[in-house]
Tab-separated table of C-alpha atoms in Angstrom:
chain	number	residue	atom	x	y	z
Q	1	MET	CA	59.786	54.037	-6.805
Q	2	PRO	CA	63.670	53.918	-6.541
Q	3	SER	CA	65.925	51.560	-8.176
Q	4	HIS	CA	67.372	50.275	-5.085
Q	5	LEU	CA	64.741	49.722	-2.712
Q	6	GLY	CA	67.245	48.507	0.021
Q	7	ILE	CA	69.528	51.700	-0.389
Q	8	TYR	CA	66.723	53.953	-0.006
Q	9	ALA	CA	65.493	52.173	3.302
Q	10	SER	CA	69.128	52.525	4.564
Q	11	GLN	CA	69.172	56.003	3.972
Q	12	ILE	CA	66.034	56.723	5.817
Q	13	SER	CA	66.838	54.348	8.762
Q	14	GLY	CA	70.677	55.542	8.930
Q	15	HIS	CA	71.419	51.669	8.532
Q	16	LEU	CA	72.823	49.683	5.567
Q	17	ALA	CA	70.569	47.507	4.040
Q	18	SER	CA	71.032	43.606	4.789
Q	19	ALA	CA	73.767	42.272	2.646
Q	20	SER	CA	71.558	39.628	1.771
Q	21	SER	CA	68.457	42.124	0.435
Q	22	TYR	CA	70.334	42.215	-3.064
Q	23	GLU	CA	71.672	39.128	-4.714
Q	24	SER	CA	73.119	38.358	-7.955
Q	25	ILE	CA	71.207	35.548	-9.915
Q	26	ALA	CA	72.718	35.327	-13.257
Q	27	THR	CA	74.935	37.015	-15.822
Q	28	VAL	CA	75.291	36.707	-19.822
Q	29	ASN	CA	78.567	38.446	-21.253
Q	30	VAL	CA	78.614	38.601	-24.901
Q	31	GLY	CA	81.667	37.128	-26.438
Q	32	SER	CA	83.158	37.695	-29.996
Q	33	GLY	CA	80.561	37.352	-32.897
Q	34	GLY	CA	77.896	38.624	-30.745
Q	35	THR	CA	74.505	37.268	-29.958
Q	36	THR	CA	70.816	37.971	-31.208
Q	37	SER	CA	69.458	37.262	-27.763
Q	38	ILE	CA	69.890	37.452	-23.886
Q	39	THR	CA	68.049	34.870	-21.808
Q	40	PHE	CA	67.375	34.645	-18.083
Q	41	SER	CA	65.576	31.448	-17.651
Q	42	SER	CA	64.212	29.420	-14.527
Q	43	ILE	CA	64.240	32.687	-12.438
Q	44	PRO	CA	63.354	31.702	-8.918
Q	45	SER	CA	59.985	33.232	-7.496
Q	46	THR	CA	61.361	33.881	-4.105
Q	47	TYR	CA	62.380	37.504	-4.547
Q	48	ALA	CA	60.150	40.609	-4.492
Q	49	HIS	CA	61.600	42.491	-7.507
Q	50	LEU	CA	64.055	41.842	-10.281
Q	51	GLN	CA	66.618	44.478	-11.865
Q	52	ILE	CA	68.609	44.045	-14.878
Q	53	ARG	CA	71.784	46.045	-15.231
Q	54	GLY	CA	73.170	46.149	-18.490
Q	55	TYR	CA	76.128	47.544	-20.571
Q	56	SER	CA	76.321	47.520	-24.371
Q	57	PRO	CA	78.651	48.987	-26.923
Q	58	SER	CA	76.473	48.223	-29.941
Q	59	GLY	CA	73.386	47.196	-31.328
Q	60	ALA	CA	69.868	48.581	-31.885
Q	61	TYR	CA	66.733	49.100	-29.869
Q	62	THR	CA	65.937	46.207	-27.463
Q	63	ASN	CA	62.811	44.223	-27.011
Q	64	MET	CA	61.845	42.442	-23.640
Q	65	ARG	CA	59.483	39.512	-23.489
Q	66	PHE	CA	58.384	37.388	-20.459
Q	67	ASN	CA	57.496	33.782	-20.316
Q	68	GLY	CA	57.869	33.296	-24.306
Q	69	ASP	CA	54.823	35.609	-24.387
Q	70	THR	CA	55.423	36.916	-28.275
Q	71	THR	CA	51.724	38.331	-28.114
Q	72	ALA	CA	52.092	41.900	-28.882
Q	73	SER	CA	48.816	43.214	-27.482
Q	74	ASN	CA	50.095	41.937	-24.086
Q	75	TYR	CA	52.509	44.719	-23.721
Q	76	ARG	CA	52.293	48.246	-23.587
Q	77	TYR	CA	55.128	50.983	-22.862
Q	78	HIS	CA	55.559	54.830	-22.628
Q	79	TYR	CA	58.601	56.675	-22.439
Q	80	THR	CA	60.353	60.350	-22.306
Q	81	VAL	CA	63.343	61.032	-24.107
Q	82	ALA	CA	66.284	63.618	-23.997
Q	83	THR	CA	68.192	64.221	-26.919
Q	84	GLY	CA	70.378	67.088	-25.793
Q	85	SER	CA	68.299	70.196	-26.407
Q	86	GLY	CA	64.795	71.665	-26.425
Q	87	SER	CA	61.975	69.959	-24.870
Q	88	LEU	CA	61.642	66.442	-24.168
Q	89	SER	CA	59.960	64.202	-26.488
Q	90	SER	CA	57.647	61.132	-25.692
Q	91	GLY	CA	56.280	58.192	-27.058
Q	92	SER	CA	53.961	55.082	-26.582
Q	93	ALA	CA	52.933	51.914	-28.250
Q	94	ALA	CA	50.932	48.729	-27.524
Q	95	SER	CA	53.228	46.173	-29.173
Q	96	THR	CA	56.129	45.339	-26.773
Q	97	ALA	CA	57.899	45.704	-23.694
Q	98	TYR	CA	60.307	47.929	-24.817
Q	99	LEU	CA	63.756	49.296	-23.782
Q	100	PRO	CA	64.254	52.241	-26.314
Q	101	VAL	CA	67.708	53.407	-26.569
Q	102	THR	CA	69.954	52.176	-29.525
Q	103	GLY	CA	72.948	50.297	-27.809
Q	104	GLY	CA	76.083	51.979	-28.991
Q	105	TRP	CA	76.574	54.832	-31.166
Q	106	GLY	CA	79.839	53.392	-32.322
Q	107	THR	CA	81.639	50.888	-30.465
Q	108	SER	CA	83.222	53.420	-28.156
Q	109	SER	CA	80.282	54.823	-26.445
Q	110	PRO	CA	78.360	52.281	-24.517
Q	111	LEU	CA	74.846	51.919	-23.640
Q	112	ALA	CA	74.067	51.797	-19.899
Q	113	MET	CA	70.675	50.583	-18.541
Q	114	ILE	CA	69.233	49.970	-15.347
Q	115	THR	CA	65.721	47.969	-15.619
Q	116	ASP	CA	63.354	47.265	-12.620
Q	117	ILE	CA	60.747	44.506	-12.797
Q	118	LEU	CA	58.519	45.361	-9.860
Q	119	ASP	CA	56.497	42.574	-7.967
Q	120	TYR	CA	57.355	40.120	-10.695
Q	121	ALA	CA	56.355	36.945	-9.060
Q	122	SER	CA	52.735	38.038	-8.431
Q	123	THR	CA	49.988	35.808	-9.531
Q	124	THR	CA	47.073	38.192	-9.064
Q	125	LYS	CA	48.681	41.299	-10.786
Q	126	TYR	CA	49.846	42.608	-14.116
Q	127	LYS	CA	53.836	43.434	-14.310
Q	128	THR	CA	55.176	46.910	-14.240
Q	129	ILE	CA	58.780	47.595	-15.544
Q	130	ARG	CA	60.712	50.657	-14.925
Q	131	ASP	CA	63.744	51.365	-17.285
Q	132	PHE	CA	66.144	53.800	-17.032
Q	133	GLU	CA	68.962	53.924	-19.896
Q	134	GLY	CA	71.158	56.503	-21.779
Q	135	ILE	CA	74.354	56.688	-23.875
Q	136	ASP	CA	76.348	59.995	-24.708
Q	137	ALA	CA	78.710	60.388	-27.394
Q	138	ASN	CA	80.219	63.697	-26.941
Q	139	GLY	CA	77.559	65.611	-28.945
Q	140	SER	CA	74.966	62.985	-29.580
Q	141	GLY	CA	73.264	60.523	-27.593
Q	142	GLU	CA	70.115	59.878	-25.843
Q	143	LEU	CA	68.646	59.624	-22.258
Q	144	TYR	CA	65.518	57.561	-21.730
Q	145	MET	CA	62.998	56.845	-18.899
Q	146	SER	CA	60.373	54.565	-19.839
Q	147	SER	CA	57.532	52.413	-18.115
Q	148	ASP	CA	56.442	49.010	-19.488
Q	149	LEU	CA	53.798	46.798	-18.725
Q	150	TRP	CA	53.130	43.243	-19.193
Q	151	MET	CA	49.341	42.255	-19.095
Q	152	SER	CA	49.748	38.895	-17.413
Q	153	THR	CA	49.109	37.587	-14.046
Q	154	SER	CA	51.721	34.979	-14.572
Q	155	ALA	CA	54.820	35.155	-12.381
Q	156	ILE	CA	57.674	35.999	-14.559
Q	157	SER	CA	60.133	32.765	-14.890
Q	158	SER	CA	62.207	34.074	-17.856
Q	159	ILE	CA	63.151	37.032	-19.654
Q	160	VAL	CA	64.331	37.384	-23.176
Q	161	LEU	CA	65.901	40.565	-24.433
Q	162	SER	CA	66.335	40.563	-28.187
Q	163	ARG	CA	67.153	43.187	-30.974
Q	164	SER	CA	65.506	44.387	-33.844
Q	165	GLY	CA	67.660	43.312	-36.935
Q	166	ALA	CA	70.641	43.632	-34.744
Q	167	THR	CA	72.632	41.496	-32.185
Q	168	PHE	CA	74.279	42.353	-28.940
Q	169	GLY	CA	77.799	42.933	-29.776
Q	170	GLN	CA	80.893	41.743	-28.055
Q	171	TYR	CA	81.728	42.965	-24.327
Q	172	SER	CA	77.798	43.543	-23.877
Q	173	SER	CA	76.823	42.417	-20.508
Q	174	PHE	CA	73.512	42.000	-18.873
Q	175	ALA	CA	73.347	40.987	-15.383
Q	176	LEU	CA	70.127	39.866	-13.274
Q	177	TYR	CA	69.546	40.755	-9.657
Q	178	GLY	CA	66.952	39.912	-7.265
Q	179	ILE	CA	65.939	42.344	-4.484
Q	180	LYS	CA	64.169	40.753	-1.374
Q	181	GLY	CA	61.156	42.380	0.182
W	1	MET	CA	70.951	29.817	-11.365
W	2	ALA	CA	73.859	30.743	-8.788
W	3	ALA	CA	72.821	33.290	-6.377
W	4	GLY	CA	75.183	35.312	-4.162
W	5	SER	CA	74.764	38.381	-1.869
W	6	THR	CA	75.983	41.763	-3.232
W	7	TYR	CA	75.832	45.601	-2.856
W	8	THR	CA	78.773	46.009	-0.659
W	9	LYS	CA	79.751	49.129	1.205
W	10	ILE	CA	83.248	50.019	-0.220
W	11	SER	CA	83.742	53.500	1.677
W	12	SER	CA	81.679	56.093	3.230
W	13	TYR	CA	82.350	60.183	4.136
W	14	THR	CA	80.266	62.048	6.560
W	15	LEU	CA	82.116	65.221	6.304
W	16	GLY	CA	83.486	66.731	9.712
W	17	SER	CA	84.610	70.103	8.115
W	18	ASN	CA	84.194	71.917	4.882
W	19	GLN	CA	86.546	70.061	1.862
W	20	THR	CA	87.643	71.560	-1.544
W	21	THR	CA	87.671	67.679	-2.861
W	22	VAL	CA	86.111	64.308	-1.404
W	23	THR	CA	88.149	61.569	-2.949
W	24	PHE	CA	87.443	57.741	-3.249
W	25	SER	CA	90.914	56.188	-3.999
W	26	SER	CA	92.171	52.647	-4.502
W	27	ILE	CA	89.022	51.396	-5.677
W	28	PRO	CA	89.152	47.710	-6.046
W	29	SER	CA	88.377	46.414	-9.536
W	30	THR	CA	86.513	43.323	-8.391
W	31	TYR	CA	83.036	44.493	-8.661
W	32	THR	CA	80.906	45.045	-11.939
W	33	ASP	CA	79.274	48.369	-11.084
W	34	LEU	CA	79.709	50.816	-8.588
W	35	VAL	CA	77.034	53.135	-7.106
W	36	LEU	CA	77.538	56.306	-5.076
W	37	ILE	CA	74.893	57.760	-3.057
W	38	ALA	CA	75.502	61.497	-2.629
W	39	VAL	CA	73.917	63.886	-0.037
W	40	PRO	CA	75.756	67.073	-0.336
W	41	PHE	CA	75.845	70.820	0.582
W	42	SER	CA	78.108	73.445	-0.610
W	43	THR	CA	79.524	76.522	1.287
W	44	GLN	CA	78.358	79.120	-1.425
W	45	ALA	CA	75.926	81.520	-0.087
W	46	GLY	CA	72.408	80.728	-1.436
W	47	THR	CA	69.365	78.699	-1.701
W	48	SER	CA	69.928	77.364	-5.258
W	49	SER	CA	72.230	74.923	-6.404
W	50	ASN	CA	75.351	74.082	-8.507
W	51	THR	CA	76.893	71.337	-10.206
W	52	LEU	CA	78.562	68.158	-8.324
W	53	ARG	CA	81.541	67.357	-10.269
W	54	ALA	CA	83.248	64.236	-10.573
W	55	ASN	CA	86.925	63.375	-12.190
W	56	PHE	CA	88.308	59.958	-12.625
W	57	ASN	CA	91.670	58.763	-12.168
W	58	SER	CA	92.990	62.407	-11.928
W	59	ASP	CA	91.775	63.059	-15.611
W	60	VAL	CA	91.191	66.745	-15.711
W	61	SER	CA	91.285	66.948	-19.575
W	62	SER	CA	88.398	67.360	-21.702
W	63	ASN	CA	87.125	63.709	-21.804
W	64	TYR	CA	84.130	64.173	-20.466
W	65	SER	CA	80.551	64.675	-22.161
W	66	TYR	CA	76.788	64.310	-20.784
W	67	THR	CA	73.215	64.353	-21.814
W	68	LEU	CA	70.613	66.045	-19.220
W	69	MET	CA	66.975	65.918	-18.815
W	70	TYR	CA	65.314	67.793	-16.310
W	71	GLY	CA	62.243	69.490	-14.965
W	72	ASP	CA	61.456	72.534	-12.865
W	73	GLY	CA	58.011	72.451	-12.530
W	74	THR	CA	56.915	74.492	-15.537
W	75	SER	CA	59.160	72.854	-18.235
W	76	ALA	CA	60.981	69.509	-18.902
W	77	VAL	CA	64.103	69.922	-20.995
W	78	SER	CA	67.110	68.379	-22.244
W	79	GLN	CA	70.888	69.827	-22.453
W	80	ARG	CA	74.394	68.338	-23.499
W	81	GLY	CA	77.727	68.958	-22.773
W	82	THR	CA	80.678	68.275	-24.665
W	83	ASN	CA	84.392	68.032	-24.379
W	84	ALA	CA	84.035	68.879	-20.270
W	85	THR	CA	86.713	68.618	-18.109
W	86	PHE	CA	84.326	66.697	-15.508
W	87	ALA	CA	81.525	64.226	-15.452
W	88	SER	CA	78.358	65.727	-13.694
W	89	PHE	CA	76.850	63.767	-10.886
W	90	GLY	CA	73.972	65.949	-10.312
W	91	SER	CA	73.487	69.284	-8.408
W	92	ILE	CA	74.588	70.383	-5.073
W	93	SER	CA	72.376	72.517	-2.710
W	94	GLN	CA	73.837	75.891	-1.760
W	95	THR	CA	74.582	76.656	1.956
W	96	SER	CA	70.953	77.870	2.788
W	97	ALA	CA	68.676	75.626	1.018
W	98	THR	CA	66.238	73.965	3.246
W	99	ALA	CA	66.858	70.514	1.714
W	100	PRO	CA	69.995	68.746	-0.133
W	101	TYR	CA	69.876	66.928	-3.682
W	102	ILE	CA	70.104	63.317	-3.337
W	103	SER	CA	72.051	61.726	-6.136
W	104	ILE	CA	72.065	58.082	-7.081
W	105	ILE	CA	75.116	57.627	-9.183
W	106	HIS	CA	75.830	54.417	-11.266
W	107	LEU	CA	79.092	53.746	-12.760
W	108	MET	CA	78.388	50.925	-15.113
W	109	ASN	CA	81.205	48.235	-15.936
W	110	TYR	CA	83.512	50.648	-14.471
W	111	SER	CA	86.382	48.286	-14.447
W	112	ASN	CA	86.373	47.256	-18.025
W	113	THR	CA	89.563	48.265	-20.082
W	114	THR	CA	87.919	47.962	-23.463
W	115	ASN	CA	85.449	50.322	-23.821
W	116	TYR	CA	84.532	54.017	-22.668
W	117	LYS	CA	82.659	54.323	-19.307
W	118	SER	CA	79.057	55.099	-18.870
W	119	ILE	CA	77.742	56.728	-15.824
W	120	LEU	CA	73.987	57.225	-15.150
W	121	VAL	CA	72.701	59.582	-12.716
W	122	ARG	CA	69.248	60.196	-11.074
W	123	ASP	CA	68.821	63.275	-8.448
W	124	GLY	CA	66.647	65.861	-7.393
W	125	ARG	CA	65.130	68.316	-4.622
W	126	GLY	CA	61.553	68.622	-4.030
W	127	ASP	CA	61.600	72.513	-4.261
W	128	GLU	CA	64.028	72.878	-7.389
W	129	TYR	CA	64.608	70.167	-10.214
W	130	VAL	CA	64.362	66.769	-10.768
W	131	GLU	CA	67.025	65.537	-13.002
W	132	ALA	CA	68.609	62.542	-14.685
W	133	TRP	CA	71.804	62.374	-16.523
W	134	VAL	CA	74.104	60.096	-18.801
W	135	ASN	CA	77.831	60.731	-18.927
W	136	THR	CA	80.451	59.212	-20.687
W	137	TRP	CA	84.105	59.222	-20.009
W	138	ARG	CA	86.104	58.638	-22.819
W	139	SER	CA	88.707	56.233	-21.378
W	140	ASN	CA	89.442	52.753	-21.599
W	141	SER	CA	90.954	52.356	-18.076
W	142	ALA	CA	89.292	50.866	-15.203
W	143	ILE	CA	87.811	53.393	-12.727
W	144	ASN	CA	90.287	53.333	-9.448
W	145	ARG	CA	89.733	56.752	-8.030
W	146	ILE	CA	86.890	59.443	-7.858
W	147	ASP	CA	87.502	62.927	-7.063
W	148	LEU	CA	84.104	64.810	-6.058
W	149	THR	CA	84.357	68.725	-6.225
W	150	ARG	CA	81.755	71.625	-6.979
W	151	ASP	CA	82.101	74.319	-9.367
W	152	GLY	CA	83.367	77.443	-8.270
W	153	SER	CA	85.622	78.491	-5.673
W	154	ASN	CA	83.422	77.316	-2.875
W	155	GLN	CA	83.690	74.066	-0.928
W	156	ILE	CA	81.615	70.884	-0.218
W	157	LYS	CA	79.952	71.594	3.212
W	158	SER	CA	80.581	69.978	6.511
W	159	GLY	CA	77.754	67.353	7.134
W	160	SER	CA	77.685	66.360	3.561
W	161	ILE	CA	77.555	62.382	2.952
W	162	PHE	CA	78.856	60.210	0.264
W	163	THR	CA	78.664	56.467	0.344
W	164	LEU	CA	80.116	54.011	-2.516
W	165	TYR	CA	78.989	50.530	-3.135
W	166	GLY	CA	80.106	47.688	-5.315
W	167	ILE	CA	77.937	45.637	-7.110
W	168	ALA	CA	79.185	42.054	-8.314
W	169	ALA	CA	77.279	40.235	-11.077
W	170	ALA	CA	77.331	36.466	-10.826
């Protein structure tokens, strides 16, 4: 499924998507000293899908939790990764909703990520998350695609991003958008 | 939470003639991210593809690099480019190909003046490759100009479409 449903629709029809189809909900900009977590709360249930667009110059692997659910067995992920040469690698685990790229290989080369949370407000289906992210540091870096699953039929009302043993550094920015169906 | 409509078209080109360069200039700094949708062909003879190149703010020095993953139906591999003189915005079909590549290019936090610029690209064509790229432009300058070209001496073909959007965070 495309990252931008409205844009794909406009390509097919030849018309731009409605200006009200894609809305900015909230943004977290990290100041000096960094922060240990990024939280989006009180997310309205009125959209079809959510998208998080993130940018982070420093940090470590990012975990994603929904509605305060920290039960590891409620999450799954699979990913494929490009490391600059050879065949692609992949991995999976049943432990977390996981946005896998190490954020920031030095403070100069920032991580960029686009995470789609599809049908987030459904109360009958589990939640599928698609993540596309990468970092290139001129001779090193990684490019990831991952698919995550939250095994809950609850509508997502809050999202917490956190880093394992690290913080989101200054100038990190994470923005939440809603896409209307 | 505040909600605001965004994803605004900044500029769009449907080429009426072959062009060596397609330029988006005077890009406002008021958005958070830029998204470029590219549906290009080149004038090079053939049915395969080449690279759609991009330069920012007229920088043609070796300040660009990328990491790439692609699949061709037989294998899935990764490549890397270092100290390049351009960013890679995906592939561009040669003139006799039956279909264009479609690229969606995300220029993240493009107007910040404190860090390098990261660009994510997904592109593909059903009869050749599926690709994803991450580019870095090693500059702390805000992006205010994008020049699109293709490698080699050929041009971007008439009928190619490029549309630039701005996304503003709350």
